[in-house]
mmCIF file of N, CA and C in Angstrom:
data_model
loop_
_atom_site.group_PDB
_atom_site.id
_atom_site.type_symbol
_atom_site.label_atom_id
_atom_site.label_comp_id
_atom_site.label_asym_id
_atom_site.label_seq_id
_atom_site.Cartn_x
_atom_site.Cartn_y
_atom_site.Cartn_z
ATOM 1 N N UNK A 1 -14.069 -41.571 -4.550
ATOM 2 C CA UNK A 1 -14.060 -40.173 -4.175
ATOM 3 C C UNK A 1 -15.505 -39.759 -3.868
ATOM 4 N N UNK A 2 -15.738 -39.292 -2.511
ATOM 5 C CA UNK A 2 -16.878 -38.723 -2.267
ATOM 6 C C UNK A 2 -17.366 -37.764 -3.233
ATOM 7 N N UNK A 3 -18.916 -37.565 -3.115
ATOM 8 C CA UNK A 3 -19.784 -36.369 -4.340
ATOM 9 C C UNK A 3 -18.871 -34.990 -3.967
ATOM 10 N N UNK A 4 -18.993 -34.546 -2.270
ATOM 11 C CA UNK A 4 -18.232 -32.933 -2.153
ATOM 12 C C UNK A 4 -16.804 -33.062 -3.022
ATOM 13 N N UNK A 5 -15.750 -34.020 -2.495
ATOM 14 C CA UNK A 5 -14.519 -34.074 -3.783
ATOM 15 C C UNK A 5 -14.714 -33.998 -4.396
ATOM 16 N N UNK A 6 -15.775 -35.092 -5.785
ATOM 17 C CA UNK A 6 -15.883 -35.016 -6.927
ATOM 18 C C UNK A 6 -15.775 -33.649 -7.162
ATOM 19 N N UNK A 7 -16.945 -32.818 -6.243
ATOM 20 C CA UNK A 7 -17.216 -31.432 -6.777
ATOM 21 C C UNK A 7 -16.527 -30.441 -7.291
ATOM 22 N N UNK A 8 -15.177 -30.991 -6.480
ATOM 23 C CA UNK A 8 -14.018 -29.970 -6.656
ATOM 24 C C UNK A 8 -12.579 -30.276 -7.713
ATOM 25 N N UNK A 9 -12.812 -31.533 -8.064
ATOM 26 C CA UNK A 9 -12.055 -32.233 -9.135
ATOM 27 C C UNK A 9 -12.435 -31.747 -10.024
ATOM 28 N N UNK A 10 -11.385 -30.804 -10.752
ATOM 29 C CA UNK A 10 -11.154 -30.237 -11.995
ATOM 30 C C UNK A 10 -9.849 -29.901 -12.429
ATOM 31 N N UNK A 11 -8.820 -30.900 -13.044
ATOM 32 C CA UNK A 11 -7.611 -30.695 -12.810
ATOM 33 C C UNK A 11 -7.616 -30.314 -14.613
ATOM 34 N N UNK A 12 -8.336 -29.897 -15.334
ATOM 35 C CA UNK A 12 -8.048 -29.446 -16.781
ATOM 36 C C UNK A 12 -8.745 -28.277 -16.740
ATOM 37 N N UNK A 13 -9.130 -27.522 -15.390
ATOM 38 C CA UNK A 13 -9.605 -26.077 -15.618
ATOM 39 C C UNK A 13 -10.845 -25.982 -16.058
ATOM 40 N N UNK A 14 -11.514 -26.840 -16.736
ATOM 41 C CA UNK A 14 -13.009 -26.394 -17.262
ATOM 42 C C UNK A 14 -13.536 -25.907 -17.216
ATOM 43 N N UNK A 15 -14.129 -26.177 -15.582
ATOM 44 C CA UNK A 15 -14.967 -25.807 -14.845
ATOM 45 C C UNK A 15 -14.921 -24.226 -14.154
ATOM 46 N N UNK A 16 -13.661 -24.268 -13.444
ATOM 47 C CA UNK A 16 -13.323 -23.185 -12.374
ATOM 48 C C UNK A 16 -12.494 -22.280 -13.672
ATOM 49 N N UNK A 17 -11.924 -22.175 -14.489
ATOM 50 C CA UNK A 17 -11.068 -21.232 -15.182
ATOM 51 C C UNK A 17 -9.313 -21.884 -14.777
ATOM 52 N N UNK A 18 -9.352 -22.505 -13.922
ATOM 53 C CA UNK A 18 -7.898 -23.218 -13.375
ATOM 54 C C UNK A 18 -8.082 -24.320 -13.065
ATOM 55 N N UNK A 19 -7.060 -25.071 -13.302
ATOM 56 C CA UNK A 19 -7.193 -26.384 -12.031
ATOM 57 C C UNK A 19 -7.269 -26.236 -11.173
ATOM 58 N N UNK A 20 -8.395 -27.031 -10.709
ATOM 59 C CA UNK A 20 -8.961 -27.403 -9.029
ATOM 60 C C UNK A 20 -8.949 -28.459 -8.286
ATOM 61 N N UNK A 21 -8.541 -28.618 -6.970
ATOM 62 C CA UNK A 21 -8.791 -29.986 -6.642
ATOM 63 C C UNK A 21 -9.260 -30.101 -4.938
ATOM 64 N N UNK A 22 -9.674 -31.011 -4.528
ATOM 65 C CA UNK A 22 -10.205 -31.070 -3.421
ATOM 66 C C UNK A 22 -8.993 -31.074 -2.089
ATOM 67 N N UNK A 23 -9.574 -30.732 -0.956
ATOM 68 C CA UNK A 23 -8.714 -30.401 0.161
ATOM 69 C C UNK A 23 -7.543 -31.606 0.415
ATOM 70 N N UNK A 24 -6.397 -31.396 0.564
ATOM 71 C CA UNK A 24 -5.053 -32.370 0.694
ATOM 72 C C UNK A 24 -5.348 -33.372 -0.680
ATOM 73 N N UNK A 25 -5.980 -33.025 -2.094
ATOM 74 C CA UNK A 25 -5.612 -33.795 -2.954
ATOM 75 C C UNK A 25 -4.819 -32.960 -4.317
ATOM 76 N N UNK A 26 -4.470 -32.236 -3.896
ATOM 77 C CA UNK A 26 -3.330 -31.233 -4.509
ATOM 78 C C UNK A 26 -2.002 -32.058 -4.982
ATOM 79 N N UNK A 27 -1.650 -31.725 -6.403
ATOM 80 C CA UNK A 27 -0.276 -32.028 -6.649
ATOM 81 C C UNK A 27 0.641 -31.364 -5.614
ATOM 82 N N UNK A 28 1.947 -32.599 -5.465
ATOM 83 C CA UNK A 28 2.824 -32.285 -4.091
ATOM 84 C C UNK A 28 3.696 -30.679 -4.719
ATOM 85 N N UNK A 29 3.659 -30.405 -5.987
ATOM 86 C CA UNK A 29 4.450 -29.271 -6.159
ATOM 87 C C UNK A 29 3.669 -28.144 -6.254
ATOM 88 N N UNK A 30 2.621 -28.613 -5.766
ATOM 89 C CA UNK A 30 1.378 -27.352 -5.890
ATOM 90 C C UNK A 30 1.540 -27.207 -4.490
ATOM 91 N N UNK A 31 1.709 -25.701 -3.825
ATOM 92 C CA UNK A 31 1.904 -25.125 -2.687
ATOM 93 C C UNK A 31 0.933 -24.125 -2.375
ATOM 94 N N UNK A 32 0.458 -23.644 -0.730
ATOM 95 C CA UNK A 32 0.260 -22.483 -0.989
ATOM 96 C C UNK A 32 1.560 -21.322 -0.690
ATOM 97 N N UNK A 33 0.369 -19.777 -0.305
ATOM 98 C CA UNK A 33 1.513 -18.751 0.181
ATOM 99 C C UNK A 33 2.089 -19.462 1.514
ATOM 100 N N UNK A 34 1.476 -19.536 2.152
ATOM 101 C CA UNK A 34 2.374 -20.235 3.463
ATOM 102 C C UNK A 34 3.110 -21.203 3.457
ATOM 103 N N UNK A 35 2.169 -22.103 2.686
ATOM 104 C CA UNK A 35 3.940 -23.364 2.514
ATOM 105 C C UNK A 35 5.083 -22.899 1.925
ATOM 106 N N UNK A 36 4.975 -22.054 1.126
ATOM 107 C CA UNK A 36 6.094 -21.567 0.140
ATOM 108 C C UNK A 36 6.694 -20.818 1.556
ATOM 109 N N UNK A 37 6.112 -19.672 1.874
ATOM 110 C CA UNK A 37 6.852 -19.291 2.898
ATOM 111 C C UNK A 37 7.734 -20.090 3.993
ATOM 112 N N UNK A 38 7.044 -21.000 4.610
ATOM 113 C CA UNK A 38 7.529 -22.014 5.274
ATOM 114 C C UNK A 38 8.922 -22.290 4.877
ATOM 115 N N UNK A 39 8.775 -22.707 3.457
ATOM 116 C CA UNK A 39 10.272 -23.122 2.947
ATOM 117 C C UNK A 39 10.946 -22.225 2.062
ATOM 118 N N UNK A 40 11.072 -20.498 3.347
ATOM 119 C CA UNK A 40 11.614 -19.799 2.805
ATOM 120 C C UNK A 40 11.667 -19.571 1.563
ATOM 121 N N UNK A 41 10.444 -19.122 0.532
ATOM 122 C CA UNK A 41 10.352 -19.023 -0.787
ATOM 123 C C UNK A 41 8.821 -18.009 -0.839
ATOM 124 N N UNK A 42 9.431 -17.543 -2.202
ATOM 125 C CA UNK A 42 8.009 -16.966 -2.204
ATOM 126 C C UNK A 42 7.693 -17.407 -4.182
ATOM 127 N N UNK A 43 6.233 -16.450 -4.359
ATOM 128 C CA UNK A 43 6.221 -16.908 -5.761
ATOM 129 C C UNK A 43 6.684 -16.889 -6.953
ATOM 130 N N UNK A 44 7.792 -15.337 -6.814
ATOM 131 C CA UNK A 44 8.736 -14.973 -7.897
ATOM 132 C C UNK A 44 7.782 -14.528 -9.047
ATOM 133 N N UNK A 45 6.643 -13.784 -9.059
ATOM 134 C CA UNK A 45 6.107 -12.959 -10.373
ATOM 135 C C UNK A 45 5.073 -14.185 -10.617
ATOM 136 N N UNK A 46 4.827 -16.178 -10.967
ATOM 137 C CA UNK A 46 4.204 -16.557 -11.358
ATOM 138 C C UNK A 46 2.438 -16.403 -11.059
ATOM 139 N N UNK A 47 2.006 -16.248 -11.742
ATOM 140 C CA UNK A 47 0.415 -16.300 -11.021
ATOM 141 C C UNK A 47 -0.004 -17.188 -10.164
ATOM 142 N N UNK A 48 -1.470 -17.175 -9.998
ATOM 143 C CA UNK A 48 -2.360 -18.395 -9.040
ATOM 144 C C UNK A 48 -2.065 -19.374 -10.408
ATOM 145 N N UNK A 49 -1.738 -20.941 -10.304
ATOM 146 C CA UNK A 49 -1.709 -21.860 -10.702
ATOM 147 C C UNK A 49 -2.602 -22.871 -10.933
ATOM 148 N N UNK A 50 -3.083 -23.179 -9.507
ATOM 149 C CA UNK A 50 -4.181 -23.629 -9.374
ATOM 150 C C UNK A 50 -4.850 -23.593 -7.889
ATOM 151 N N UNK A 51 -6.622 -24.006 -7.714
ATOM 152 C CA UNK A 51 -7.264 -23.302 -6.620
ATOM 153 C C UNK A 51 -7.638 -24.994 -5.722
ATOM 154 N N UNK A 52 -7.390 -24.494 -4.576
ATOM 155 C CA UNK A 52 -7.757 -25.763 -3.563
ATOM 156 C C UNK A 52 -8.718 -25.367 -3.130
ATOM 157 N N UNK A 53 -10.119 -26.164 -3.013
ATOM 158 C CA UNK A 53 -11.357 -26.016 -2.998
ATOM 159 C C UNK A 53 -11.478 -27.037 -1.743
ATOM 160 N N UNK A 54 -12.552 -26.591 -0.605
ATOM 161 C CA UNK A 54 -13.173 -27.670 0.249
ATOM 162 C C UNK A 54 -14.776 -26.890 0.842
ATOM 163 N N UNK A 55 -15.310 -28.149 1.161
ATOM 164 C CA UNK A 55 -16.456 -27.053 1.884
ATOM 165 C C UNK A 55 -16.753 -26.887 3.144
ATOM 166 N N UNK A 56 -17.057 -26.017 3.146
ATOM 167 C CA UNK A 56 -16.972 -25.464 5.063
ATOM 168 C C UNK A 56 -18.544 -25.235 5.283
ATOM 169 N N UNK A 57 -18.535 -26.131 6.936
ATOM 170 C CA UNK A 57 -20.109 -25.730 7.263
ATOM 171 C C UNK A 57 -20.116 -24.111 8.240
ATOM 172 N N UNK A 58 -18.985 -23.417 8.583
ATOM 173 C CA UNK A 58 -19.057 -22.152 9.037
ATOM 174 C C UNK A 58 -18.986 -21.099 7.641
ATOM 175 N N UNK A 59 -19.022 -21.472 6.711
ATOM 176 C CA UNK A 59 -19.005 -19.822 6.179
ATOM 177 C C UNK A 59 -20.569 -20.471 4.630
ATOM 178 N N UNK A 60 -21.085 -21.220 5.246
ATOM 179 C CA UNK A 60 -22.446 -21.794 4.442
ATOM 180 C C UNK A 60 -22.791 -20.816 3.815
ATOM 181 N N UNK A 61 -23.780 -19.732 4.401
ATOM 182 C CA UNK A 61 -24.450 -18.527 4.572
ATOM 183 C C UNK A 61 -23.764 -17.667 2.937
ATOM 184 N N UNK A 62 -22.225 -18.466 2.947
ATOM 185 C CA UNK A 62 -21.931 -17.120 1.559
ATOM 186 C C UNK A 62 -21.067 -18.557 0.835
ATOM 187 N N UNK A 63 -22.108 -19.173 0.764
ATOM 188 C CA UNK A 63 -21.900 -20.740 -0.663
ATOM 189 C C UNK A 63 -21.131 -21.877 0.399
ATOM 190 N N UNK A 64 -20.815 -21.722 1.118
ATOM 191 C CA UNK A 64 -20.486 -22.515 1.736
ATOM 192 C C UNK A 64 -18.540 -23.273 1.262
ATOM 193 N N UNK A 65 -18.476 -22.766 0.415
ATOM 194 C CA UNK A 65 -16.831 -22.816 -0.155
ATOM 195 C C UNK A 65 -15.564 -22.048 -0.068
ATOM 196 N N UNK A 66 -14.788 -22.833 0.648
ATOM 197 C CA UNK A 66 -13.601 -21.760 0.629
ATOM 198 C C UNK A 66 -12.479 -22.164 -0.431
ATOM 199 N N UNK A 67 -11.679 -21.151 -0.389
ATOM 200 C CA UNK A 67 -10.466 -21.623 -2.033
ATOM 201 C C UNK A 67 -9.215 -21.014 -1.207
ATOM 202 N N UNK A 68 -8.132 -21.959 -1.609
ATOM 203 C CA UNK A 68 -6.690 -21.386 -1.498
ATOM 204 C C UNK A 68 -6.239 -21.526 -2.863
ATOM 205 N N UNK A 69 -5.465 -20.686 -2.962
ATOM 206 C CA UNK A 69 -4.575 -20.423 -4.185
ATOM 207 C C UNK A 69 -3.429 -21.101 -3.902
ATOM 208 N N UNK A 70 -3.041 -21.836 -5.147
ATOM 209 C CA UNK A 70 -1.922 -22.691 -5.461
ATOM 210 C C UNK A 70 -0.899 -21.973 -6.210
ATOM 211 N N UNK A 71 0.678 -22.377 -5.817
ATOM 212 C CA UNK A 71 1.299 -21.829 -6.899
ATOM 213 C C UNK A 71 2.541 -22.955 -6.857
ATOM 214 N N UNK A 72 3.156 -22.837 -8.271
ATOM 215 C CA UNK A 72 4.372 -23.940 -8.424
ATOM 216 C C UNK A 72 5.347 -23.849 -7.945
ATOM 217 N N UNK A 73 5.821 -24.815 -6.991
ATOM 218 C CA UNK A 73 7.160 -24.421 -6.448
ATOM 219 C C UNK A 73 8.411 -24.846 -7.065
ATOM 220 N N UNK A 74 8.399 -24.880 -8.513
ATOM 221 C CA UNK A 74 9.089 -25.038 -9.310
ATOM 222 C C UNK A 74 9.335 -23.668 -9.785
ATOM 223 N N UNK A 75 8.674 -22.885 -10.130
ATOM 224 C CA UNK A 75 8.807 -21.419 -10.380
ATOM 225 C C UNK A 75 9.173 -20.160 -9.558
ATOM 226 N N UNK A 76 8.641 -20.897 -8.041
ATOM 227 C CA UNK A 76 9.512 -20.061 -6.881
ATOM 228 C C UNK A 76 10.664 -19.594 -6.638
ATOM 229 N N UNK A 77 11.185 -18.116 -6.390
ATOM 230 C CA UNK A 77 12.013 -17.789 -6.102
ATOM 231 C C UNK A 77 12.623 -18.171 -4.163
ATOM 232 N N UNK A 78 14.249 -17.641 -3.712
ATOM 233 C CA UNK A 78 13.772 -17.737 -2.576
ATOM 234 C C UNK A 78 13.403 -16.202 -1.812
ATOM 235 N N UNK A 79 13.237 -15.765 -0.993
ATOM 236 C CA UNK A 79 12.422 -14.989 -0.119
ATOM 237 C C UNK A 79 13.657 -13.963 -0.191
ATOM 238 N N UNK A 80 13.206 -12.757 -0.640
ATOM 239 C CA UNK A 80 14.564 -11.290 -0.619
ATOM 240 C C UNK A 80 14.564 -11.157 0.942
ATOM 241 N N UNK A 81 15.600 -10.559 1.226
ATOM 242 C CA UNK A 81 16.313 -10.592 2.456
ATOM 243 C C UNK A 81 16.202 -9.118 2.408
ATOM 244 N N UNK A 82 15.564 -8.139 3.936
ATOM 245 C CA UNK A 82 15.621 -7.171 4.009
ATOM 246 C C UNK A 82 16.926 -6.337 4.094
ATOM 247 N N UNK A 83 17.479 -5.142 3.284
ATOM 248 C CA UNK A 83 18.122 -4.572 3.976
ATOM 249 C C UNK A 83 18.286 -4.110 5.458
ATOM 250 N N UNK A 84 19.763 -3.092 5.765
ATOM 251 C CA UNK A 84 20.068 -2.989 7.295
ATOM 252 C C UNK A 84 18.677 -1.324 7.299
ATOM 253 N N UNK A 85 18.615 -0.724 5.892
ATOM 254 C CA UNK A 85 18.098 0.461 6.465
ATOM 255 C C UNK A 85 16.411 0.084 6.418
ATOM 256 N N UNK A 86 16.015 -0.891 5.507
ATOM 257 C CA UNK A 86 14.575 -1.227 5.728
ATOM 258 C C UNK A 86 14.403 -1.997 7.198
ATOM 259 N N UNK A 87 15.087 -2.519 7.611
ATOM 260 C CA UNK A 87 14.991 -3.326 9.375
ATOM 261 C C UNK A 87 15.414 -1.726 9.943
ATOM 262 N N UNK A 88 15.519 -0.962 9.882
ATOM 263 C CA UNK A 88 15.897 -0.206 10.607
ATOM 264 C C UNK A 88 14.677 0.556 10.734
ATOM 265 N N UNK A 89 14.073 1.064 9.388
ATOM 266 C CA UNK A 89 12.462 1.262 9.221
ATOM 267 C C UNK A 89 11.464 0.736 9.368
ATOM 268 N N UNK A 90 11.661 -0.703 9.435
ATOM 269 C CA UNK A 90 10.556 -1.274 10.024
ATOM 270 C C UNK A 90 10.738 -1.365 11.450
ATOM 271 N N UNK A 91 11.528 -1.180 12.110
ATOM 272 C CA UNK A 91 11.804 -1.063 13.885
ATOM 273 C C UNK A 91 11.573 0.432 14.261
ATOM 274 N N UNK A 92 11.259 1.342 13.658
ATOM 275 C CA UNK A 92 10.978 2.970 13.844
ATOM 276 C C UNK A 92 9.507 3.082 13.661
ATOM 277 N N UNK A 93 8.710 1.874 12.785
ATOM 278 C CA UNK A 93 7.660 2.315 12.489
ATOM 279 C C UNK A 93 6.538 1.367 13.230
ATOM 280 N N UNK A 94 7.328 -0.429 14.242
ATOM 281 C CA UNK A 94 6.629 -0.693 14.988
ATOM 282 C C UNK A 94 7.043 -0.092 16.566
ATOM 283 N N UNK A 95 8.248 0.476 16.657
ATOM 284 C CA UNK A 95 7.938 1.609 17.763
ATOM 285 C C UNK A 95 6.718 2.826 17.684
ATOM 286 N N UNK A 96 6.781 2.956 16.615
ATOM 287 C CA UNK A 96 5.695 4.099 17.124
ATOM 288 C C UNK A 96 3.835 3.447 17.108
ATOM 289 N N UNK A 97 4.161 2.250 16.817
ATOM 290 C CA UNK A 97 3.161 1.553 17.095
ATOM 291 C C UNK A 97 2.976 1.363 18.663
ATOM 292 N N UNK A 98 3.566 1.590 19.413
ATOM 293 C CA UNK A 98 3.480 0.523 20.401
ATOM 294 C C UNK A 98 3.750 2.135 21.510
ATOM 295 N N UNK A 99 4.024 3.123 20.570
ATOM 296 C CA UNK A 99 3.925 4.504 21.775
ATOM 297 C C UNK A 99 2.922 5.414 21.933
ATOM 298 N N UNK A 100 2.850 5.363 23.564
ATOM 299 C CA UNK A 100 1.191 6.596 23.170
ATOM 300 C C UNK A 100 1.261 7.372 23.538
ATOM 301 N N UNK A 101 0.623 8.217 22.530
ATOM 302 C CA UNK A 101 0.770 9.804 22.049
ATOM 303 C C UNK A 101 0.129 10.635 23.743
ATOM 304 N N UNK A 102 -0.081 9.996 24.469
ATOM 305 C CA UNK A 102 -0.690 10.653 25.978
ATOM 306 C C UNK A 102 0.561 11.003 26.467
ATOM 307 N N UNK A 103 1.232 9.433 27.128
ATOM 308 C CA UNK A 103 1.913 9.556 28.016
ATOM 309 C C UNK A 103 3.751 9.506 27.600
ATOM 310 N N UNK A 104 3.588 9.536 26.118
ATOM 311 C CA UNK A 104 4.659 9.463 25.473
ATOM 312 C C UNK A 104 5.821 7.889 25.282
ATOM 313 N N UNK A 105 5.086 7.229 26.557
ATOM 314 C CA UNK A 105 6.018 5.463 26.879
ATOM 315 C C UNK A 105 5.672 4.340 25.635
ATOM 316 N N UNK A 106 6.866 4.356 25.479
ATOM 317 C CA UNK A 106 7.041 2.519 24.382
ATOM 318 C C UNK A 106 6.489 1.164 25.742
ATOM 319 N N UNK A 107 5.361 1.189 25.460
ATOM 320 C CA UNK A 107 4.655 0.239 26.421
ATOM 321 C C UNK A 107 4.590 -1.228 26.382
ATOM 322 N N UNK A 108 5.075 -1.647 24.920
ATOM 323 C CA UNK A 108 5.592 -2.714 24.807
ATOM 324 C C UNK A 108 4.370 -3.592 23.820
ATOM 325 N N UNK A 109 3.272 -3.468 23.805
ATOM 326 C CA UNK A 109 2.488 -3.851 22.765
ATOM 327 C C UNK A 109 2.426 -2.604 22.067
ATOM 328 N N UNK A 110 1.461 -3.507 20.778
ATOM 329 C CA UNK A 110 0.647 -2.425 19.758
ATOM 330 C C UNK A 110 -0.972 -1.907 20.479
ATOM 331 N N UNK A 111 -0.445 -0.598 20.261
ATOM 332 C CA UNK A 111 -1.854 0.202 20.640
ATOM 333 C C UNK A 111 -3.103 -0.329 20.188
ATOM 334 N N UNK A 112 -4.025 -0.266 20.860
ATOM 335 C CA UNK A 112 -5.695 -0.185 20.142
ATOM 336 C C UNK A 112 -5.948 0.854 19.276
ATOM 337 N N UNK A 113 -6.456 0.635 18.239
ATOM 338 C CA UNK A 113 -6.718 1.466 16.807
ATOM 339 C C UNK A 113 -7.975 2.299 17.562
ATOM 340 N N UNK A 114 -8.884 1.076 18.516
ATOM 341 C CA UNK A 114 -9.833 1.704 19.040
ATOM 342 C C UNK A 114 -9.655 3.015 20.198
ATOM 343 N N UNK A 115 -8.918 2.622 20.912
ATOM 344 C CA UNK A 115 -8.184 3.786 22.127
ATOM 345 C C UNK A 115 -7.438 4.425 21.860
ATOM 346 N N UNK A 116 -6.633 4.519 20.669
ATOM 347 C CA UNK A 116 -5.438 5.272 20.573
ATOM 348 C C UNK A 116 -4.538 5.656 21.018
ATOM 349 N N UNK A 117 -4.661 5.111 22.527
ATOM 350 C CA UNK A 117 -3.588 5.063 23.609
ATOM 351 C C UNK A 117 -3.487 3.861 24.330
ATOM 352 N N UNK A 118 -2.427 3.732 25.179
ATOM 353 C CA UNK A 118 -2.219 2.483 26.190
ATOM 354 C C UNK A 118 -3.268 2.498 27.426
ATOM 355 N N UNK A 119 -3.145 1.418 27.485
ATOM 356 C CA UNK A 119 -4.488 0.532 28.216
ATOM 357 C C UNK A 119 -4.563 1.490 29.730
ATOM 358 N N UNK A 120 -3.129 1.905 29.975
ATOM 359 C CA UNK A 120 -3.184 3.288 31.591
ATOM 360 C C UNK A 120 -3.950 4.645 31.020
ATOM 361 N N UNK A 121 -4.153 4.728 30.147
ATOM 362 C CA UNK A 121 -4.262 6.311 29.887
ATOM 363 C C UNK A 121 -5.954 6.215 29.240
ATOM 364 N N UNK A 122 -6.307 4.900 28.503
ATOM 365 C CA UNK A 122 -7.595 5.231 28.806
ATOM 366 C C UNK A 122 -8.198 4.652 29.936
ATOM 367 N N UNK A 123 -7.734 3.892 31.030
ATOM 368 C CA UNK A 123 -8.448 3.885 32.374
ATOM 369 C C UNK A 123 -8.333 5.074 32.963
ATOM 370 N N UNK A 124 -7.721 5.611 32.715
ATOM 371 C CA UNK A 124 -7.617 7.179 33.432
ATOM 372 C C UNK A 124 -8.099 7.697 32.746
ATOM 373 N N UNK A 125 -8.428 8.203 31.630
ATOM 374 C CA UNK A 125 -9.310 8.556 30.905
ATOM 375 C C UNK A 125 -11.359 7.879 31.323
ATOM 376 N N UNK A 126 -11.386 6.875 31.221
ATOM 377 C CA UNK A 126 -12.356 6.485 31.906
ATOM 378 C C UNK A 126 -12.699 6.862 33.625
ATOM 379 N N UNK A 127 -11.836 6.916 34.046
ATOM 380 C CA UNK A 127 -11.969 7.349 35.534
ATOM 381 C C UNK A 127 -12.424 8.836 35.357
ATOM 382 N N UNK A 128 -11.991 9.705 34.776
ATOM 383 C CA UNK A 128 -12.356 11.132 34.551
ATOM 384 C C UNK A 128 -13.585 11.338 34.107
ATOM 385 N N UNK A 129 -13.512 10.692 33.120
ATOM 386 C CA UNK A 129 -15.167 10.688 32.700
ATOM 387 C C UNK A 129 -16.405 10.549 33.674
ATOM 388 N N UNK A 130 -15.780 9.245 34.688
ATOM 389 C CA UNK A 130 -16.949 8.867 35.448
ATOM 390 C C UNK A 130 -17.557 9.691 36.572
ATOM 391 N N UNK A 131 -16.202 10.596 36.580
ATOM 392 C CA UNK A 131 -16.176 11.203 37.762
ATOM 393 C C UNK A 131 -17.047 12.326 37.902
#
């Protein structure tokens, strides 16, 4: 095992406060949020389990380490299934994402947080300005 692995081999917690282990040397029932998701599951209440450690030469500048959180997929529940009136609320609330308050049209993306309107209304908006 290379020195960076070694670094991150701590499977009795000692070190880190949890077990740790180096990138793809994770127990196979140790998951993250996305794998769990993947296989339709989520964590069901258990905590972080244990932390997957590797080192990255883009984020150096702030330690140079990134961590995923592990959790047991032995303790996983599977994934709650939305109700008809929460899909119904979540389809009311990415419509009004995607409508602008100018020209009143469901334009079909999500608005810019920055423009607050669809991409026609601030070119026309920009055109006015310039003018």
């Amino acid at each position: 095992m290379s020195r960076i692995r070694a670094r991150f081999w701590d499977p009795t917690g000692a070190r880190y406060g949890l077990p740790s282990y180096p990138w793809r040397m994770a127990p196979p029932h140790l998951l993250t949020l996305r794998q769990l998701a993947a296989r339709g599951l989520r964590p069901g209440g258990q905590g972080v389990q244990a932390l997957l450690q590797w080192a990255s030469r883009r984020y150096r500048a702030r330690g140079g380490v990134r961590a995923a959180y592990l959790y047991d997929i032995r303790f996983a529940l599977p994934k709650r299934t939305p109700t008809l009136r929460q899909l119904g609320a979540l389809a009311k609330a990415n419509a009004a994402r995607r409508t602008c308050p100018d020209c009143s049209r469901d334009v079909g993306y999500v608005l810019s947080r920055r423009l607050g309107v669809c991409n026609d209304c601030a070119e026309r908006r920009e055109m006015e300005h310039a003018a």
